[in-house]
Coordinates of N, CA and C in Angstrom, one line a residue:
X1 N 1.6 -50.3 9.4 CA 1.0 -50.3 10.7 C 1.7 -51.3 11.6
X2 N 2.1 -52.5 11.1 CA 2.7 -53.5 11.9 C 4.1 -53.0 12.4
X3 N 4.9 -52.4 11.5 CA 6.2 -51.9 11.9 C 6.1 -50.8 12.9
X4 N 5.1 -49.8 12.7 CA 4.9 -48.8 13.6 C 4.5 -49.3 15.0
X5 N 3.6 -50.3 15.0 CA 3.2 -50.8 16.3 C 4.3 -51.6 17.0
X6 N 5.1 -52.2 16.2 CA 6.3 -53.0 16.8 C 7.3 -52.0 17.3
X7 N 7.7 -51.0 16.6 CA 8.7 -50.1 17.0 C 8.3 -49.2 18.2
X8 N 7.1 -48.7 18.2 CA 6.6 -47.8 19.2 C 5.8 -48.6 20.3
X9 N 5.7 -49.9 20.2 CA 5.0 -50.7 21.2 C 3.7 -50.2 21.5
X10 N 2.8 -50.1 20.5 CA 1.5 -49.6 20.7 C 0.5 -50.4 19.8
X11 N -0.7 -50.3 20.1 CA -1.8 -51.0 19.3 C -2.5 -50.0 18.4
X12 N -2.1 -48.8 18.4 CA -2.7 -47.7 17.6 C -2.3 -47.9 16.1
X13 N -3.2 -47.5 15.2 CA -2.8 -47.5 13.8 C -2.1 -46.2 13.5
X14 N -1.3 -46.2 12.4 CA -0.6 -45.0 12.0 C -1.6 -44.0 11.5
X15 N -1.2 -42.7 11.6 CA -2.0 -41.6 11.2 C -1.4 -41.0 9.9
X16 N -2.2 -40.8 8.9 CA -1.6 -40.2 7.7 C -1.9 -38.7 7.6
X17 N -0.8 -38.0 7.5 CA -0.8 -36.5 7.4 C 0.0 -36.1 6.1
X18 N -0.4 -35.0 5.5 CA 0.4 -34.5 4.4 C 1.5 -33.7 5.0
X19 N 2.5 -33.4 4.2 CA 3.7 -32.7 4.6 C 3.3 -31.2 5.0
X20 N 2.2 -30.7 4.4 CA 1.8 -29.4 4.7 C 1.0 -29.3 6.0
X21 N 0.3 -30.3 6.4 CA -0.5 -30.3 7.6 C 0.3 -30.6 8.9
X22 N 1.3 -31.4 8.8 CA 2.1 -31.8 10.0 C 2.7 -30.7 10.7
X23 N 3.3 -29.7 10.1 CA 3.9 -28.6 10.9 C 2.9 -27.8 11.7
X24 N 1.7 -27.6 11.1 CA 0.6 -26.9 11.8 C 0.3 -27.6 13.1
X25 N 0.1 -28.9 13.0 CA -0.3 -29.6 14.2 C 0.8 -29.7 15.3
X26 N 2.1 -29.7 14.8 CA 3.2 -29.7 15.7 C 3.3 -28.3 16.4
X27 N 3.1 -27.2 15.6 CA 3.2 -25.9 16.2 C 2.1 -25.6 17.2
X28 N 0.9 -26.1 16.9 CA -0.2 -25.9 17.8 C 0.0 -26.7 19.1
X29 N 0.5 -27.9 18.9 CA 0.7 -28.8 20.1 C 1.8 -28.3 21.0
X30 N 2.7 -27.5 20.5 CA 3.8 -26.9 21.3 C 3.5 -25.5 21.6
X31 N 2.3 -25.0 21.4 CA 1.9 -23.6 21.7 C 2.7 -22.5 21.0
X32 N 3.3 -22.9 19.9 CA 4.1 -21.9 19.1 C 3.1 -21.1 18.2
X33 N 2.0 -21.8 17.9 CA 0.9 -21.1 17.1 C -0.4 -21.4 18.0
X34 N -1.1 -20.3 18.4 CA -2.3 -20.5 19.2 C -3.4 -19.8 18.4
X35 N -4.1 -20.5 17.5 CA -5.2 -19.9 16.7 C -6.4 -19.7 17.6
X36 N -7.1 -18.6 17.4 CA -8.4 -18.4 18.0 C -9.5 -18.8 17.1
X37 N -10.7 -18.9 17.6 CA -11.8 -19.4 16.7 C -12.1 -18.4 15.6
X38 N -11.8 -17.1 15.8 CA -12.2 -16.1 14.7 C -11.0 -15.8 13.8
X39 N -9.9 -16.6 13.9 CA -8.8 -16.4 13.0 C -8.5 -17.6 12.1
X40 N -8.0 -17.3 10.9 CA -7.6 -18.3 10.0 C -6.1 -18.3 10.0
X41 N -5.5 -19.4 9.6 CA -4.0 -19.5 9.6 C -3.6 -20.0 8.2
X42 N -2.5 -19.5 7.7 CA -2.0 -20.0 6.4 C -0.6 -20.6 6.7
X43 N -0.3 -21.8 6.3 CA 1.1 -22.4 6.4 C 1.7 -22.3 5.0
X44 N 2.8 -21.6 4.9 CA 3.6 -21.5 3.6 C 4.9 -22.3 3.7
X45 N 5.1 -23.3 2.9 CA 6.3 -24.1 3.0 C 7.1 -23.9 1.7
X46 N 8.2 -23.1 1.7 CA 9.0 -22.8 0.6 C 10.1 -23.8 0.5
X47 N 10.0 -24.8 -0.4 CA 11.0 -25.8 -0.5 C 12.0 -25.5 -1.6
X48 N 12.7 -26.5 -2.0 CA 13.6 -26.3 -3.1 C 13.0 -26.2 -4.5
X49 N 12.0 -27.1 -4.7 CA 11.4 -27.1 -6.0 C 9.9 -26.6 -6.0
X50 N 9.2 -26.7 -4.9 CA 7.8 -26.2 -4.9 C 7.6 -25.4 -3.6
X51 N 6.5 -24.6 -3.7 CA 6.0 -23.9 -2.6 C 4.6 -24.4 -2.3
X52 N 4.3 -24.8 -1.1 CA 3.1 -25.4 -0.7 C 2.3 -24.4 0.2
X53 N 1.0 -24.2 0.0 CA 0.2 -23.4 0.8 C -0.9 -24.2 1.4
X54 N -1.2 -24.0 2.6 CA -2.3 -24.7 3.3 C -3.0 -23.7 4.2
X55 N -4.3 -23.5 4.0 CA -5.1 -22.6 4.8 C -5.9 -23.4 5.8
X56 N -5.9 -22.9 7.0 CA -6.7 -23.5 8.1 C -7.8 -22.6 8.4
X57 N -9.0 -23.0 8.4 CA -10.2 -22.3 8.9 C -10.9 -23.0 10.0
X58 N -11.1 -22.3 11.1 CA -11.6 -23.0 12.3 C -10.8 -24.2 12.8
X59 N -9.5 -24.0 12.7 CA -8.5 -25.0 13.1 C -8.5 -26.3 12.3
X60 N -9.1 -26.2 11.1 CA -9.1 -27.4 10.2 C -8.6 -27.0 8.8
X61 N -7.9 -28.0 8.2 CA -7.5 -27.7 6.8 C -8.6 -27.4 5.9
X62 N -8.6 -26.2 5.2 CA -9.7 -25.8 4.3 C -9.3 -25.7 2.9
X63 N -8.0 -25.4 2.6 CA -7.6 -25.2 1.2 C -6.1 -25.5 1.1
X64 N -5.7 -26.2 0.1 CA -4.3 -26.5 -0.1 C -3.9 -26.3 -1.6
X65 N -2.7 -25.9 -1.8 CA -2.2 -25.7 -3.2 C -0.7 -25.8 -3.2
X66 N -0.2 -26.1 -4.4 CA 1.2 -26.2 -4.5 C 1.6 -25.7 -5.9
X67 N 2.8 -25.0 -6.0 CA 3.2 -24.6 -7.3 C 4.7 -24.6 -7.4
X68 N 5.2 -24.8 -8.6 CA 6.6 -24.9 -8.9 C 7.3 -23.6 -9.0
X69 N 7.5 -22.9 -7.9 CA 8.3 -21.7 -7.8 C 8.8 -21.7 -6.4
X70 N 10.1 -21.9 -6.2 CA 10.7 -22.0 -4.8 C 12.1 -21.6 -4.8
X71 N 12.8 -22.1 -3.8 CA 14.2 -21.8 -3.5 C 15.1 -22.0 -4.7
X72 N 15.0 -23.1 -5.4 CA 15.9 -23.4 -6.6 C 15.7 -22.3 -7.7
X73 N 14.5 -21.8 -7.8 CA 14.3 -20.7 -8.8 C 15.0 -19.4 -8.4
X74 N 15.0 -19.1 -7.1 CA 15.6 -17.9 -6.6 C 17.1 -17.9 -6.5
X75 N 17.6 -19.1 -6.0 CA 19.0 -19.1 -5.7 C 19.7 -20.2 -6.5
X76 N 19.1 -20.8 -7.4 CA 19.7 -21.9 -8.3 C 20.7 -21.3 -9.3
X77 N 21.2 -22.2 -10.1 CA 22.2 -21.7 -11.1 C 21.6 -21.3 -12.4
X78 N 20.3 -21.1 -12.4 CA 19.7 -20.5 -13.6 C 18.9 -21.5 -14.4

């Protein structure tokens, strides 16, 4: 918190977000995803070693899961 406040010259505390939640909030803030109240959204992050799933219901994180099947399994050297 001290380093954050010093670098960004603010008195606010840092906000903790998971790697799966952050993209959703960025995309909604930039209007790239505009969820409506009657729609749910799923964020799928296919990484090198894991795939992460995050379901948003009513614009809030509702369910999260991660499993070891991702890019390295598909395009790795076996």
